[in-house]
PDB file of N, CA and C in Angstrom:
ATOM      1  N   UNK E  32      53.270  74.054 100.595  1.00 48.00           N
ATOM      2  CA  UNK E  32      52.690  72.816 101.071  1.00 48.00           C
ATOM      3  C   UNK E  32      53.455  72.361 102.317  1.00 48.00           C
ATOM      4  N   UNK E  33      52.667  71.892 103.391  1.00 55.00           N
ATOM      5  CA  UNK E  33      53.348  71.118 104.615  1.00 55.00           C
ATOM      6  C   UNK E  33      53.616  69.610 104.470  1.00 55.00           C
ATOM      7  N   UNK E  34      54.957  69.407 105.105  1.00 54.00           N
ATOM      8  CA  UNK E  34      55.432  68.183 105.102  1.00 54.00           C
ATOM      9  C   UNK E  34      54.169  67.239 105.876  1.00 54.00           C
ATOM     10  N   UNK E  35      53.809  67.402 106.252  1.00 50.00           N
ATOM     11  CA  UNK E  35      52.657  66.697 106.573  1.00 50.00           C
ATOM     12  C   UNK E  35      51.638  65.923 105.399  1.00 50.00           C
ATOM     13  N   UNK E  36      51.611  67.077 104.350  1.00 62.00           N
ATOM     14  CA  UNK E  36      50.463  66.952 103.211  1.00 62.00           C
ATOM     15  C   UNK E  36      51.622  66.278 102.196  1.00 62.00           C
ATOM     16  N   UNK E  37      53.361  66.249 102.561  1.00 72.00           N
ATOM     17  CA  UNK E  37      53.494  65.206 101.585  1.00 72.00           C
ATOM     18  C   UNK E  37      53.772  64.105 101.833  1.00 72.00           C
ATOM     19  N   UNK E  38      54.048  63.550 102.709  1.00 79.00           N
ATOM     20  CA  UNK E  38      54.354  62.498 103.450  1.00 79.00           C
ATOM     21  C   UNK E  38      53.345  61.624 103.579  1.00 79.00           C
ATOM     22  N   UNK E  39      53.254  60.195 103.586  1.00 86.00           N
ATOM     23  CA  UNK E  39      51.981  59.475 104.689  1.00 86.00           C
ATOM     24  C   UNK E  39      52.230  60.112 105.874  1.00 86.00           C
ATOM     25  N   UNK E  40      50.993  59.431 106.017  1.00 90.00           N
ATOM     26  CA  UNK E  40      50.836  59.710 107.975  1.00 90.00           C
ATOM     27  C   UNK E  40      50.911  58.775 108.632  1.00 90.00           C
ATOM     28  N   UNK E  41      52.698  58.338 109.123  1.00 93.00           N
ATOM     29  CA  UNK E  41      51.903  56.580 109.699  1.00 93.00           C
ATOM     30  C   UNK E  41      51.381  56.814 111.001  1.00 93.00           C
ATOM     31  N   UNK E  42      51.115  55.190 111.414  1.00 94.00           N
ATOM     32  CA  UNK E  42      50.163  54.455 112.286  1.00 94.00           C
ATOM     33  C   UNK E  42      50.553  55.604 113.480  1.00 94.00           C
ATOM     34  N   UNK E  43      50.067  56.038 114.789  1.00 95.00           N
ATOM     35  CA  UNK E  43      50.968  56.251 116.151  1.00 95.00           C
ATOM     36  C   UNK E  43      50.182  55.291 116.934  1.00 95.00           C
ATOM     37  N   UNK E  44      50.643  54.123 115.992  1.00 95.00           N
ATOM     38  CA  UNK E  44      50.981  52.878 117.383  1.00 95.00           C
ATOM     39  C   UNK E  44      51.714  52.896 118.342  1.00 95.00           C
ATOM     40  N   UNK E  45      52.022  52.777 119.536  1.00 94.00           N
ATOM     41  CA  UNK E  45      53.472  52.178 120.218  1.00 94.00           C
ATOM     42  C   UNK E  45      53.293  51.288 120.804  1.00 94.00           C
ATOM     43  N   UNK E  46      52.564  49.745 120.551  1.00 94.00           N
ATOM     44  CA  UNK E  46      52.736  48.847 120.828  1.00 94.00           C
ATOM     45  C   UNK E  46      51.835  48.443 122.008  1.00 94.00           C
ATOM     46  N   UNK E  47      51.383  49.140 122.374  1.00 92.00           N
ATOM     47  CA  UNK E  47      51.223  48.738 123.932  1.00 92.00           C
ATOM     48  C   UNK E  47      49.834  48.060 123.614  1.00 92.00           C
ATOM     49  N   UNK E  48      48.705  48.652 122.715  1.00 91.00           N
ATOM     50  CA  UNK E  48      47.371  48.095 122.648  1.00 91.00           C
ATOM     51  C   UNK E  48      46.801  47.498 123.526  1.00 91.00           C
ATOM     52  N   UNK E  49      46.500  48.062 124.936  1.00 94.00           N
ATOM     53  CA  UNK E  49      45.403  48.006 125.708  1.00 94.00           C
ATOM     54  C   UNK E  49      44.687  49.246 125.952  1.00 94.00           C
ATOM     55  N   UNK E  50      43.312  49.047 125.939  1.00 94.00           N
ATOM     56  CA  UNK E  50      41.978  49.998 126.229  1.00 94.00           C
ATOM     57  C   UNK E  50      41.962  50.198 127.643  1.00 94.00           C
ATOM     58  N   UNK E  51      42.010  51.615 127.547  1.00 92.00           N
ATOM     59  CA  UNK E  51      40.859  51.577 128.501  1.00 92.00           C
ATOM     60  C   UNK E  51      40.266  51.649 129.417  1.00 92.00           C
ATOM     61  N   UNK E  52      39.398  52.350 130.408  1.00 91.00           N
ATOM     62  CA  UNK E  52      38.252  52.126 130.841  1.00 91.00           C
ATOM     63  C   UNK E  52      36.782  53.188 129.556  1.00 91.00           C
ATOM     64  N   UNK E  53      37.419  53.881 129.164  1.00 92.00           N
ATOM     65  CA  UNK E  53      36.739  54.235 127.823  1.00 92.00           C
ATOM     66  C   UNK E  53      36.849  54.180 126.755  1.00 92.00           C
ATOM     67  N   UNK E  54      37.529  53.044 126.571  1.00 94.00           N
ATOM     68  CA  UNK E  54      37.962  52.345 125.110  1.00 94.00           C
ATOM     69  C   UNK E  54      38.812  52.540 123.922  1.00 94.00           C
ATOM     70  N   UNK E  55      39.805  53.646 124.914  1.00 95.00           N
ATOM     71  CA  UNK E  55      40.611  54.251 123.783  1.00 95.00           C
ATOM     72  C   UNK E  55      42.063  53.380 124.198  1.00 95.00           C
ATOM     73  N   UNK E  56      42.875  53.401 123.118  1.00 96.00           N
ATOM     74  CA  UNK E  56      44.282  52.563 123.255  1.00 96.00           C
ATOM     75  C   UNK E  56      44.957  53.148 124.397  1.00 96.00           C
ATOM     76  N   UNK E  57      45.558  52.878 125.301  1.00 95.00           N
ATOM     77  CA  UNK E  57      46.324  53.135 126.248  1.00 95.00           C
ATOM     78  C   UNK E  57      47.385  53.642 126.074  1.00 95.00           C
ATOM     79  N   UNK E  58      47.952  53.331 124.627  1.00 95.00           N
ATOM     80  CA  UNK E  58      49.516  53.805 123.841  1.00 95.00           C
ATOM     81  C   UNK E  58      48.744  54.824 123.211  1.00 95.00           C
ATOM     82  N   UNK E  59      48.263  54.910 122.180  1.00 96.00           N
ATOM     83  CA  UNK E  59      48.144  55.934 121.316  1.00 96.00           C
ATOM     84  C   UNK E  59      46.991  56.590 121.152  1.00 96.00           C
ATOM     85  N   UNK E  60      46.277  56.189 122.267  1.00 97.00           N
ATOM     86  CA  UNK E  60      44.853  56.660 122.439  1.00 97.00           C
ATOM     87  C   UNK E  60      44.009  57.022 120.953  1.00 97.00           C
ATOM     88  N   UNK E  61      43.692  56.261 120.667  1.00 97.00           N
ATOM     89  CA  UNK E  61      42.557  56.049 119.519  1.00 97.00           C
ATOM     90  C   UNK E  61      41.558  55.021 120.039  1.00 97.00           C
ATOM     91  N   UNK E  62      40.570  54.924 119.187  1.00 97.00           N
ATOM     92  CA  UNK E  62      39.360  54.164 119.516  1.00 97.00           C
ATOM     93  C   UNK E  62      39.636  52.782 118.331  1.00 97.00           C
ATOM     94  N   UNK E  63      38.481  52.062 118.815  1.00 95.00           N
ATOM     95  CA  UNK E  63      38.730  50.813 118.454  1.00 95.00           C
ATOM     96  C   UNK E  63      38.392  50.898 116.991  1.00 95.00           C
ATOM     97  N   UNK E  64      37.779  51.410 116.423  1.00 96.00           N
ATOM     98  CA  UNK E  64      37.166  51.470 115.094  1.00 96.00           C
ATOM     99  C   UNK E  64      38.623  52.868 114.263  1.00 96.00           C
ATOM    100  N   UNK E  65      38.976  53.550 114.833  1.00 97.00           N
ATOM    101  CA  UNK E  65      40.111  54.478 114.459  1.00 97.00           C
ATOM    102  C   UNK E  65      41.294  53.615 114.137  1.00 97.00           C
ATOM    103  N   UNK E  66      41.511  52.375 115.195  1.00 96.00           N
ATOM    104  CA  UNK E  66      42.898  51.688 114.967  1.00 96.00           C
ATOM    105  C   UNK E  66      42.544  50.570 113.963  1.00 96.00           C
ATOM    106  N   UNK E  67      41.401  49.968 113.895  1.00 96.00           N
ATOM    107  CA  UNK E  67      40.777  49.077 112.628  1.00 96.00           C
ATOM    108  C   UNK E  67      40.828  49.154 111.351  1.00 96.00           C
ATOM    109  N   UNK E  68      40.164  50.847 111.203  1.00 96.00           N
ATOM    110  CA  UNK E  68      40.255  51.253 109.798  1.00 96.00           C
ATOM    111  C   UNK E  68      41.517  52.593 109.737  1.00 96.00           C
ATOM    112  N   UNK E  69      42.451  52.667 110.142  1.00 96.00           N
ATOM    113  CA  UNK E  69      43.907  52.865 110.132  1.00 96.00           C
ATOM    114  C   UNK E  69      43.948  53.550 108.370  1.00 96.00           C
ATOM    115  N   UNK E  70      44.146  52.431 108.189  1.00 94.00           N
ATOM    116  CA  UNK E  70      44.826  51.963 106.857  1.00 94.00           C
ATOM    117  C   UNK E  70      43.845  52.732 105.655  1.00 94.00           C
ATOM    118  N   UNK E  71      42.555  52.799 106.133  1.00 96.00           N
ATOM    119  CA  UNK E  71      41.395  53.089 104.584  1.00 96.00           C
ATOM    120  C   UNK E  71      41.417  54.923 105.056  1.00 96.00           C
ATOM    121  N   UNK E  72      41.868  55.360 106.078  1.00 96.00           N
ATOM    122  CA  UNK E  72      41.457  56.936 105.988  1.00 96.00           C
ATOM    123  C   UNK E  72      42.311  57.812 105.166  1.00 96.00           C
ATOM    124  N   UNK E  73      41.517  58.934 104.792  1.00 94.00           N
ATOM    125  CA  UNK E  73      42.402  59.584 104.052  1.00 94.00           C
ATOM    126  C   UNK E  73      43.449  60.332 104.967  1.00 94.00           C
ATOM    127  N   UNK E  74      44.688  60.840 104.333  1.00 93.00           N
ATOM    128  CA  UNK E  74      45.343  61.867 105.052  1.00 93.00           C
ATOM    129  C   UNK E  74      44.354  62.597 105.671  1.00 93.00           C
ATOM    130  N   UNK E  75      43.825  63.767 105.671  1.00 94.00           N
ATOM    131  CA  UNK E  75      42.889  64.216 106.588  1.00 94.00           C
ATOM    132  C   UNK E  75      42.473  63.716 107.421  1.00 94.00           C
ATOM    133  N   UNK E  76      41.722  62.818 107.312  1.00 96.00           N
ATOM    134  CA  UNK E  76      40.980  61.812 108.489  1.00 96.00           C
ATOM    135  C   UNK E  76      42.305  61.028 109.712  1.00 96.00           C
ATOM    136  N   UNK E  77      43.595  61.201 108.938  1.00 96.00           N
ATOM    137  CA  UNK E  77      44.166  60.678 109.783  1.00 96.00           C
ATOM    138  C   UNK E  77      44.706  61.910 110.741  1.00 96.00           C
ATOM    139  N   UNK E  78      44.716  62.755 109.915  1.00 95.00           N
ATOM    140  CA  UNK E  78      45.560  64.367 111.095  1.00 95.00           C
ATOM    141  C   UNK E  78      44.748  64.123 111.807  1.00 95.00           C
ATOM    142  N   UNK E  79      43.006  64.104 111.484  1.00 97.00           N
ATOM    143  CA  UNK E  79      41.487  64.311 112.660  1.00 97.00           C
ATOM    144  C   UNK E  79      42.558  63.235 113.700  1.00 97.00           C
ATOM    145  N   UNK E  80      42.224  62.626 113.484  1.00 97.00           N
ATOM    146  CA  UNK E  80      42.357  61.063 114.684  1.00 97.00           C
ATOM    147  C   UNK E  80      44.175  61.542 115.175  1.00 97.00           C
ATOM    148  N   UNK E  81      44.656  61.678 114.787  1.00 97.00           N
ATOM    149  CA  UNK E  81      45.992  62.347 115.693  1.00 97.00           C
ATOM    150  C   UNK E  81      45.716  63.628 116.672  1.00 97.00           C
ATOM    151  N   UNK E  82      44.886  64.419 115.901  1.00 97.00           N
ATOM    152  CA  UNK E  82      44.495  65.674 116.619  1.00 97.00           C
ATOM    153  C   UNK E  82      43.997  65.137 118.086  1.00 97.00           C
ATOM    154  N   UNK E  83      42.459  64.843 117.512  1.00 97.00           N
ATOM    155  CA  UNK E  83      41.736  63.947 118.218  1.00 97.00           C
ATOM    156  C   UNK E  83      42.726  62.817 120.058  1.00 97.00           C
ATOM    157  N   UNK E  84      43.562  62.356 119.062  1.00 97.00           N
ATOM    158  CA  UNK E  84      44.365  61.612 120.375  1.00 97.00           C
ATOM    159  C   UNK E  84      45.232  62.465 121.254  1.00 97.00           C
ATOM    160  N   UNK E  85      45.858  63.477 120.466  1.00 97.00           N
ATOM    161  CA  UNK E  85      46.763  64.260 121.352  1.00 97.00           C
ATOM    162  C   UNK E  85      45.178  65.410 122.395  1.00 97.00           C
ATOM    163  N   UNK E  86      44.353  65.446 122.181  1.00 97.00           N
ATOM    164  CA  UNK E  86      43.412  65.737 123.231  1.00 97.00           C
ATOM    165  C   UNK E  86      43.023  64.956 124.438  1.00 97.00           C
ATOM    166  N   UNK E  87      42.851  63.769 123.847  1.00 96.00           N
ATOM    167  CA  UNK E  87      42.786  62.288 124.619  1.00 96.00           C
ATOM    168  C   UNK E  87      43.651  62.691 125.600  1.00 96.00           C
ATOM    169  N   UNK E  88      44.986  62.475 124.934  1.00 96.00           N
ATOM    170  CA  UNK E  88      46.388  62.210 126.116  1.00 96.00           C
ATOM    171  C   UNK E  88      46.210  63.291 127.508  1.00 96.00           C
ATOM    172  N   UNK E  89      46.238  64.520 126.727  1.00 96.00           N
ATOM    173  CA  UNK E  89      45.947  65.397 127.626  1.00 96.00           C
ATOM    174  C   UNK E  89      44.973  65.164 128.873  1.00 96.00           C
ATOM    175  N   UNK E  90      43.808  65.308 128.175  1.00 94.00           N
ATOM    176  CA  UNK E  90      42.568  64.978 129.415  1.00 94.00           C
ATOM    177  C   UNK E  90      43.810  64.018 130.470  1.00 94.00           C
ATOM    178  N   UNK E  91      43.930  63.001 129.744  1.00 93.00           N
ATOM    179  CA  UNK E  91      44.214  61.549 130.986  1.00 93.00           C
ATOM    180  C   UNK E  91      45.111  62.221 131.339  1.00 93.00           C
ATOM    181  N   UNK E  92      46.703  62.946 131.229  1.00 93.00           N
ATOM    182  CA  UNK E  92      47.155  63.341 132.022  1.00 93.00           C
ATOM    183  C   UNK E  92      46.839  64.369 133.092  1.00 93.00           C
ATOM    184  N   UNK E  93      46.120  65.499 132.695  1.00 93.00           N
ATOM    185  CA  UNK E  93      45.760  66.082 133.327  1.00 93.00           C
ATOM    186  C   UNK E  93      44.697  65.326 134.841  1.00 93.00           C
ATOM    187  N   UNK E  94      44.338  64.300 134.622  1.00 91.00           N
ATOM    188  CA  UNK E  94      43.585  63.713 135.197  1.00 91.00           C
ATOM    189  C   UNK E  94      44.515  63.045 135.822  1.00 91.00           C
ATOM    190  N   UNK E  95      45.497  62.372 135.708  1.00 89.00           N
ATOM    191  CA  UNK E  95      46.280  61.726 136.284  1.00 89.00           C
ATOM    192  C   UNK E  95      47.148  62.645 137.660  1.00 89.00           C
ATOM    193  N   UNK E  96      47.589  64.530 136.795  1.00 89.00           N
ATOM    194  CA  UNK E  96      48.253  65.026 137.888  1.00 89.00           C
ATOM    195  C   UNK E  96      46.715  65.545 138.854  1.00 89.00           C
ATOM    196  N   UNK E  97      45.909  65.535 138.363  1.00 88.00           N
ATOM    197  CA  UNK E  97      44.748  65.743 139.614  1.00 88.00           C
ATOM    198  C   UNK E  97      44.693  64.957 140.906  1.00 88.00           C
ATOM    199  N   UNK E  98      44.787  63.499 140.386  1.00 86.00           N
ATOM    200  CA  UNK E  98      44.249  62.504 141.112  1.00 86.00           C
ATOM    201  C   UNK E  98      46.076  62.427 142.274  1.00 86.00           C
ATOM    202  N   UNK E  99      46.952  63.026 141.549  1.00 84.00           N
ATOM    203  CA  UNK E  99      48.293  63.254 142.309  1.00 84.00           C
ATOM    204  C   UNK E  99      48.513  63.778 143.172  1.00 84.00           C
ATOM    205  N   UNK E 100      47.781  65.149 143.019  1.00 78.00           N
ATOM    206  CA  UNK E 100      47.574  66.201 143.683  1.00 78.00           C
ATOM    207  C   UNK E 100      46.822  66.270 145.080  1.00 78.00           C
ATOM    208  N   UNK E 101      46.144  64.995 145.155  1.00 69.00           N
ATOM    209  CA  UNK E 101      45.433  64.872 146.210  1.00 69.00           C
ATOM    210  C   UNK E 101      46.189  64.809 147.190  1.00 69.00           C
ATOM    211  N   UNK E 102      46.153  65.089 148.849  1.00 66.00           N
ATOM    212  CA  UNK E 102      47.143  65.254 149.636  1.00 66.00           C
ATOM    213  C   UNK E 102      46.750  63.586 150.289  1.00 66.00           C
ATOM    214  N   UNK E 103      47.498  62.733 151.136  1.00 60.00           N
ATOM    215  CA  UNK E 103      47.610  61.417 151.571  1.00 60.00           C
ATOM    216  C   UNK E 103      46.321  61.540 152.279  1.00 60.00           C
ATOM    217  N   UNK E 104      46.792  62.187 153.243  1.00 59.00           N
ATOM    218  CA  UNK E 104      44.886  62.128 154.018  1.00 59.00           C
ATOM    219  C   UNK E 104      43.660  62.230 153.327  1.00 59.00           C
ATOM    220  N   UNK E 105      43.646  62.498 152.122  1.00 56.00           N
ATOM    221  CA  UNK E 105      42.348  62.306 151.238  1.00 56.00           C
ATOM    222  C   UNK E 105      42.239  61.193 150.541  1.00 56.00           C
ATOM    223  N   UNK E 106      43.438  60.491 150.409  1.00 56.00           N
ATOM    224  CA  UNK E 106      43.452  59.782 149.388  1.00 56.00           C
ATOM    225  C   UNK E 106      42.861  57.926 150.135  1.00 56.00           C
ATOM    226  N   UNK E 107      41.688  57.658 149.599  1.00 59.00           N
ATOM    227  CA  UNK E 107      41.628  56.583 150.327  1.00 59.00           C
ATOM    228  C   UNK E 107      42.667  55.430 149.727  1.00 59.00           C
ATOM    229  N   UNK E 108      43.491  55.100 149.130  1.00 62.00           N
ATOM    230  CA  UNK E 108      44.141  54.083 148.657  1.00 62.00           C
ATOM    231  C   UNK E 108      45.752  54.521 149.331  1.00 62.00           C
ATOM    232  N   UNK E 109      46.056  55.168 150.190  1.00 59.00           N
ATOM    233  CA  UNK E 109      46.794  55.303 150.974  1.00 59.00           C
ATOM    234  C   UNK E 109      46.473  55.645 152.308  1.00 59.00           C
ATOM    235  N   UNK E 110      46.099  55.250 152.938  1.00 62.00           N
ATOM    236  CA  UNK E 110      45.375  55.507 154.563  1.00 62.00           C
ATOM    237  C   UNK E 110      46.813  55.767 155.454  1.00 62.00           C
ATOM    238  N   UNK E 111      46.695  56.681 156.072  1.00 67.00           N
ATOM    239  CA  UNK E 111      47.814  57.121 157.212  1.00 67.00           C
ATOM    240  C   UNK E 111      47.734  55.833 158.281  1.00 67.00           C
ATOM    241  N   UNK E 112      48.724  55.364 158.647  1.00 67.00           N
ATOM    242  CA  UNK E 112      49.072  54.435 160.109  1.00 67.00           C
ATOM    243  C   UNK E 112      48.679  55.307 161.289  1.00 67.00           C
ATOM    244  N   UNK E 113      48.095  55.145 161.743  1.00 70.00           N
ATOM    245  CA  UNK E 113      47.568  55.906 163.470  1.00 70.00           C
ATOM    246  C   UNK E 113      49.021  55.194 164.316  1.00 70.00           C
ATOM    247  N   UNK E 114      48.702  56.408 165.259  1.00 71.00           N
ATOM    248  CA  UNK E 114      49.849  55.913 166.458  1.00 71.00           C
ATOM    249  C   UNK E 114      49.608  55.201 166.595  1.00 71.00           C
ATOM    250  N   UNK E 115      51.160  54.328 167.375  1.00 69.00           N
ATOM    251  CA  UNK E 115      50.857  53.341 168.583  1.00 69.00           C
ATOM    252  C   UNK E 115      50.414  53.100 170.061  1.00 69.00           C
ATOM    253  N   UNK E 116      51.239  54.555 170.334  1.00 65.00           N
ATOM    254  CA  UNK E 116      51.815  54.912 171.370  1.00 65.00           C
ATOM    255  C   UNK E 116      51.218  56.228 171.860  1.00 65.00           C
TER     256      UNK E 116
END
C-alpha cells in the first residue's frame, strides 16, 4: 500500500486564493467548486484534483516562459525608446 492511500490528503491550499482569468486558484490551482467541496471528496477524488492541478500549474508556467521568451521588440508592453540624436 502507498503512503498516499494511508494518510489523508490535505487541502494544497497556500493561502493566496485568488482566481484567475479561468477561474482556477492562483495558489493551488483548483476550481471553485474543487476548493468548496474539499472536504466531502473521497481520497481518490482528491489525488484526481491534485493530479488535475499539477497540470494546471504547468500549462501556466509554460505559458508564462513563452510569453518570456518573446524578444523586447515584439513585446508590445515594453516598446524600445527611439533615438534622439
Amino acid at each position: 500500500m502507498e503512503q498516499i492511500e494511508i494518510f489523508e490528503i490535505p487541502s494544497p491550499c497556500r493561502g493566496i486564493c485568488e482566481v484567475n482569468n479561468r477561474g482556477y486558484c492562483k495558489g493551488c490551482f483548483r476550481s471553485r467548486e474543487e476548493r468548496f467541496h474539499w472536504h466531502a471528496l473521497s481520497e481518490q477524488q482528491k489525488r484526481k484534483v491534485i493530479e488535475l492541478c499539477a497540470q494546471r500549474q504547468k500549462r501556466v508556467m509554460a505559458a508564462k516562459k513563452r510569453s518570456s521568451d518573446i524578444p523586447p521588440a515584439d513585446n508590445p508592453q515594453h516598446p524600445e525608446q527611439e533615438d534622439l540624436f
